[in-house]
Amino acid sequence: MWNKIRPYVGFSALALAVGGLSALLTGGGMESFAALNKPPLSPPAWLFPVVWTILYVLMGVGMAIVWRETRGQERRRALTAWALQLAVNFLWPIFFFGLEWRLFSFFWLVLLFVLVVRMTRIFAQHSRLAALLQIPYLVWLVLAGYLNFAVWLLNR
């Protein structure tokens, strides 16, 4: 039984740890962010950690499904795409909240979106479910892009 669920637990835990470390490193930036002008459709602050927790678990589950379905070069390709988008994801809050590079962060988010689309396409080659689990992530990135750009625009 453990062998079957281990990839799901492992990849989800890794994604959550990366997100948690990024949040920990940018915690102080949240105070200055609270004082900024925000656009319409800005979710309440409490929603962000809830949504990101769900998204990190979905990322992990999607990767675990593909991990179980693939071997060799195909597995490495999927894992590389997953790890690359996770690394770019890790850096965005540091750029946005920590360094306050708002416009740069927007373009970094565009890069992240492209990488997640690429990862989702790779996942789709092996599992429709693994790819579909990434749709909420893509939708959230679109909202994040809107918020990021609007915050930059309203506070420059």
XYZ file of N, CA and C in Angstrom, residues 3-135:
399
model
N 3.850 1.761 -1.061
C 4.514 1.963 -2.346
C 3.613 2.668 -3.351
N 2.312 2.434 -3.242
C 1.369 3.078 -4.168
C 1.144 4.540 -3.835
N 1.108 4.875 -2.549
C 0.812 6.263 -2.177
C 2.057 7.116 -1.956
N 3.206 6.483 -1.842
C 4.443 7.224 -1.573
C 4.697 8.353 -2.573
N 4.555 8.136 -3.890
C 4.797 9.267 -4.810
C 3.824 10.429 -4.586
N 2.584 10.123 -4.251
C 1.593 11.180 -4.017
C 1.965 12.007 -2.792
N 2.352 11.325 -1.738
C 2.762 12.012 -0.510
C 4.069 12.765 -0.743
N 5.024 12.117 -1.378
C 6.341 12.716 -1.579
C 6.314 13.959 -2.453
N 5.681 13.874 -3.618
C 5.651 15.035 -4.508
C 4.805 16.167 -3.933
N 3.711 15.824 -3.281
C 2.883 16.867 -2.649
C 3.651 17.538 -1.514
N 4.327 16.739 -0.703
C 5.110 17.293 0.405
C 6.238 18.180 -0.111
N 6.886 17.763 -1.179
C 7.968 18.570 -1.750
C 7.433 19.904 -2.267
N 6.328 19.877 -2.991
C 5.735 21.120 -3.500
C 5.315 22.027 -2.344
N 4.697 21.447 -1.317
C 4.294 22.231 -0.145
C 5.511 22.820 0.578
N 6.580 22.067 0.663
C 7.800 22.552 1.327
C 8.410 23.716 0.548
N 8.440 23.617 -0.762
C 8.972 24.704 -1.592
C 8.118 25.954 -1.403
N 6.806 25.791 -1.454
C 5.910 26.928 -1.247
C 6.029 27.498 0.153
N 6.147 26.634 1.140
C 6.287 27.083 2.520
C 7.575 27.850 2.753
N 8.668 27.359 2.168
C 9.951 28.052 2.310
C 9.894 29.427 1.642
N 9.297 29.482 0.480
C 9.156 30.758 -0.213
C 8.333 31.735 0.619
N 7.250 31.256 1.204
C 6.408 32.115 2.056
C 7.186 32.578 3.281
N 7.954 31.678 3.853
C 8.758 32.024 5.027
C 9.772 33.117 4.699
N 10.392 33.007 3.542
C 11.402 33.978 3.127
C 10.816 35.345 2.777
N 9.521 35.379 2.469
C 8.904 36.644 2.050
C 7.892 37.170 3.058
N 7.816 36.580 4.233
C 6.822 36.966 5.238
C 6.826 38.437 5.574
N 7.994 39.045 5.686
C 8.080 40.461 6.014
C 7.530 41.365 4.930
N 7.576 40.914 3.686
C 7.075 41.709 2.574
C 5.565 41.833 2.548
N 4.899 40.972 3.279
C 3.435 41.012 3.298
C 2.933 42.279 3.995
N 3.673 42.783 4.962
C 3.249 43.998 5.668
C 3.247 45.202 4.732
N 4.301 45.361 3.953
C 4.334 46.479 3.010
C 3.308 46.287 1.899
N 3.053 45.037 1.517
C 2.052 44.761 0.490
C 0.659 45.166 0.964
N 0.375 44.962 2.243
C -0.945 45.297 2.787
C -1.261 46.779 2.631
N -0.239 47.616 2.606
C -0.451 49.057 2.502
C -0.641 49.541 1.063
N -0.446 48.680 0.079
C -0.537 49.082 -1.326
C -1.983 49.187 -1.790
N -2.191 49.997 -2.833
C -3.490 50.040 -3.508
C -3.663 48.741 -4.272
N -4.868 48.176 -4.196
C -5.135 46.906 -4.864
C -6.309 47.064 -5.823
N -6.304 46.270 -6.892
C -7.357 46.385 -7.896
C -8.645 45.687 -7.464
N -9.722 45.963 -8.201
C -10.948 45.185 -7.974
C -10.659 43.694 -8.198
N -11.430 42.861 -7.603
C -11.291 41.396 -7.674
C -10.137 40.861 -6.840
N -9.540 41.699 -6.009
C -8.474 41.215 -5.131
C -9.083 40.339 -4.041
N -8.657 39.088 -3.965
C -9.188 38.207 -2.920
C -8.708 38.651 -1.536
N -9.414 38.242 -0.491
C -8.936 38.553 0.863
C -7.616 37.821 1.132
N -6.812 38.396 1.990
C -5.470 37.861 2.267
C -5.492 36.420 2.746
N -6.488 36.023 3.518
C -6.536 34.663 4.066
C -6.698 33.607 2.971
N -7.229 34.014 1.797
C -7.490 33.046 0.731
C -6.202 32.553 0.055
N -5.178 33.387 0.005
C -3.948 33.020 -0.708
C -3.298 31.745 -0.172
N -3.045 31.619 1.137
C -2.426 30.375 1.603
C -3.327 29.153 1.421
N -4.626 29.348 1.493
C -5.554 28.225 1.282
C -5.459 27.735 -0.159
N -5.544 28.671 -1.096
C -5.488 28.305 -2.516
C -4.133 27.699 -2.863
N -3.052 28.325 -2.397
C -1.733 27.793 -2.733
C -1.509 26.404 -2.150
N -2.038 26.142 -0.979
C -1.917 24.793 -0.408
C -2.597 23.781 -1.319
N -3.789 24.100 -1.763
C -4.515 23.206 -2.679
C -3.742 23.026 -3.981
N -3.241 24.119 -4.523
C -2.517 24.041 -5.794
C -1.237 23.229 -5.679
N -0.508 23.383 -4.575
C 0.711 22.585 -4.396
C 0.385 21.099 -4.288
N -0.695 20.765 -3.615
C -1.097 19.358 -3.529
C -1.483 18.842 -4.916
N -2.231 19.631 -5.688
C -2.609 19.208 -7.045
C -1.384 19.033 -7.936
N -0.390 19.924 -7.796
C 0.870 19.775 -8.535
C 1.527 18.446 -8.183
N 1.580 18.163 -6.883
C 2.211 16.934 -6.417
C 1.477 15.695 -6.879
N 0.166 15.706 -6.786
C -0.630 14.553 -7.225
C -0.471 14.345 -8.729
N -0.506 15.438 -9.497
C -0.311 15.319 -10.946
C 1.034 14.710 -11.285
N 2.089 15.182 -10.613
C 3.419 14.627 -10.866
C 3.481 13.162 -10.456
N 2.850 12.816 -9.356
C 2.852 11.422 -8.892
C 2.155 10.506 -9.891
N 1.049 10.965 -10.452
C 0.336 10.158 -11.456
C 1.257 9.900 -12.643
N 1.914 10.949 -13.124
C 2.807 10.802 -14.279
C 4.010 9.944 -13.908
N 4.521 10.111 -12.706
C 5.644 9.298 -12.223
C 5.295 7.816 -12.292
N 4.097 7.485 -11.856
C 3.678 6.071 -11.853
C 3.415 5.538 -13.260
N 3.119 6.429 -14.195
C 2.779 6.012 -15.562
C 3.977 5.977 -16.506
N 5.105 6.522 -16.084
C 6.241 6.660 -16.996
C 7.495 5.993 -16.442
N 8.464 5.879 -17.310
C 9.784 5.365 -16.964
C 10.811 6.099 -17.819
N 12.064 5.981 -17.448
C 13.170 6.451 -18.276
C 13.097 7.914 -18.677
N 13.342 8.144 -19.963
C 13.417 9.507 -20.513
C 12.100 10.265 -20.347
N 10.982 9.614 -20.516
C 9.686 10.292 -20.364
C 9.474 10.749 -18.924
N 9.881 9.934 -17.991
C 9.771 10.303 -16.579
C 10.675 11.495 -16.275
N 11.910 11.458 -16.776
C 12.843 12.562 -16.548
C 12.328 13.862 -17.167
N 11.739 13.754 -18.342
C 11.194 14.941 -19.023
C 10.070 15.562 -18.199
N 9.172 14.742 -17.705
C 8.059 15.249 -16.884
C 8.586 15.828 -15.571
N 9.501 15.123 -14.941
C 10.044 15.587 -13.669
C 10.813 16.897 -13.834
N 11.542 17.033 -14.929
C 12.276 18.271 -15.201
C 11.311 19.437 -15.387
N 10.252 19.219 -16.156
C 9.256 20.279 -16.368
C 8.601 20.660 -15.047
N 8.281 19.676 -14.228
C 7.649 19.925 -12.927
C 8.596 20.701 -12.007
N 9.837 20.258 -11.935
C 10.813 20.904 -11.054
C 11.127 22.322 -11.519
N 11.210 22.539 -12.809
C 11.522 23.864 -13.342
C 10.412 24.860 -13.012
N 9.159 24.467 -13.227
C 8.081 25.391 -12.906
C 8.015 25.636 -11.401
N 8.336 24.621 -10.604
C 8.319 24.781 -9.150
C 9.417 25.750 -8.697
N 10.582 25.688 -9.332
C 11.676 26.612 -9.004
C 11.304 28.049 -9.366
N 10.684 28.230 -10.523
C 10.253 29.567 -10.938
C 9.143 30.054 -10.010
N 8.248 29.160 -9.631
C 7.185 29.474 -8.681
C 7.782 29.934 -7.352
N 8.802 29.243 -6.886
C 9.474 29.571 -5.629
C 9.998 31.003 -5.627
N 10.551 31.449 -6.742
C 11.188 32.759 -6.806
C 10.212 33.922 -6.953
N 9.025 33.674 -7.503
C 8.102 34.793 -7.739
C 7.789 35.576 -6.465
N 7.385 34.945 -5.359
C 7.088 35.753 -4.165
C 8.299 36.515 -3.635
N 9.472 35.959 -3.829
C 10.685 36.658 -3.390
C 10.851 37.944 -4.193
N 10.647 37.845 -5.508
C 10.746 39.033 -6.353
C 9.632 40.034 -6.041
N 8.398 39.529 -5.901
C 7.239 40.415 -5.738
C 7.150 41.015 -4.336
N 7.181 40.168 -3.321
C 7.002 40.646 -1.949
C 8.321 41.078 -1.304
N 9.342 40.250 -1.462
C 10.608 40.521 -0.784
C 11.376 41.677 -1.396
N 11.590 41.622 -2.704
C 12.378 42.654 -3.381
C 11.520 43.797 -3.926
N 10.217 43.571 -3.967
C 9.246 44.559 -4.471
C 9.508 44.935 -5.924
N 9.942 43.976 -6.702
C 10.146 44.157 -8.143
C 8.836 43.821 -8.839
N 7.875 44.697 -8.767
C 6.518 44.403 -9.230
C 6.427 44.133 -10.735
N 7.004 44.986 -11.553
C 6.900 44.772 -12.995
C 7.718 43.550 -13.424
N 8.923 43.420 -12.908
C 9.731 42.234 -13.198
C 8.961 40.971 -12.802
N 8.296 41.025 -11.652
C 7.525 39.876 -11.159
C 6.406 39.494 -12.114
N 5.796 40.496 -12.735
C 4.747 40.201 -13.712
C 5.309 39.374 -14.866
N 6.439 39.792 -15.406
C 7.038 39.041 -16.514
C 7.534 37.671 -16.049
N 7.987 37.581 -14.808
C 8.384 36.294 -14.239
C 7.163 35.375 -14.154
N 6.023 35.961 -13.824
C 4.768 35.199 -13.746
C 4.332 34.714 -15.132
N 4.568 35.519 -16.146
C 4.281 35.091 -17.523
C 5.152 33.876 -17.861
N 6.429 33.939 -17.482
C 7.320 32.790 -17.675
C 6.774 31.570 -16.940
N 6.352 31.750 -15.714
C 5.783 30.643 -14.942
C 4.567 30.057 -15.648
N 3.691 30.902 -16.152
C 2.508 30.429 -16.860
C 2.902 29.567 -18.061
N 3.866 30.032 -18.834
C 4.335 29.272 -20.008
C 4.895 27.918 -19.568
N 5.671 27.908 -18.494
C 6.244 26.648 -18.006
C 5.158 25.694 -17.499
N 4.130 26.221 -16.875
C 3.043 25.361 -16.384
C 2.235 24.816 -17.565
N 2.028 25.619 -18.593
C 1.362 25.114 -19.799
C 2.193 23.978 -20.395
N 3.494 24.169 -20.484
C 4.391 23.129 -21.023
C 4.309 21.862 -20.171
N 4.381 22.029 -18.849
C 4.285 20.881 -17.948
C 2.944 20.162 -18.132
N 1.886 20.925 -18.248
C 0.552 20.339 -18.407
C 0.460 19.545 -19.706
N 1.046 20.056 -20.755
C 1.060 19.320 -22.033
C 1.849 18.019 -21.913
N 2.959 18.075 -21.220
C 3.749 16.843 -21.006
C 2.932 15.852 -20.181
N 2.292 16.342 -19.120
C 1.451 15.473 -18.300
C 0.344 14.844 -19.150
N -0.253 15.619 -20.037
C -1.371 15.136 -20.859
C -0.962 13.983 -21.775
N 0.301 13.912 -22.119
C 0.774 12.814 -22.956
C 0.725 11.476 -22.220
N 0.649 11.536 -20.899
C 0.690 10.316 -20.097
C -0.569 10.090 -19.268
N -1.245 11.178 -18.903
C -2.433 11.061 -18.066
C -3.301 12.299 -18.231
N -4.506 12.078 -18.704
C -5.458 13.185 -18.840
C -5.766 13.777 -17.467
N -5.915 12.925 -16.463
C -6.224 13.397 -15.118
C -5.106 14.283 -14.568
N -3.868 13.863 -14.730
C -2.735 14.657 -14.233
C -2.735 16.042 -14.878
N -3.058 16.104 -16.158
C -3.117 17.398 -16.850
C -4.296 18.225 -16.346
N -5.445 17.612 -16.198
C -6.631 18.349 -15.733
C -6.443 18.911 -14.327
N -5.667 18.223 -13.507
C -5.414 18.713 -12.149
C -4.623 20.018 -12.143
N -4.009 20.369 -13.267
C -3.225 21.605 -13.343
C -4.059 22.802 -13.804
N -5.284 22.568 -14.232
C -6.142 23.662 -14.708
C -6.385 24.714 -13.618
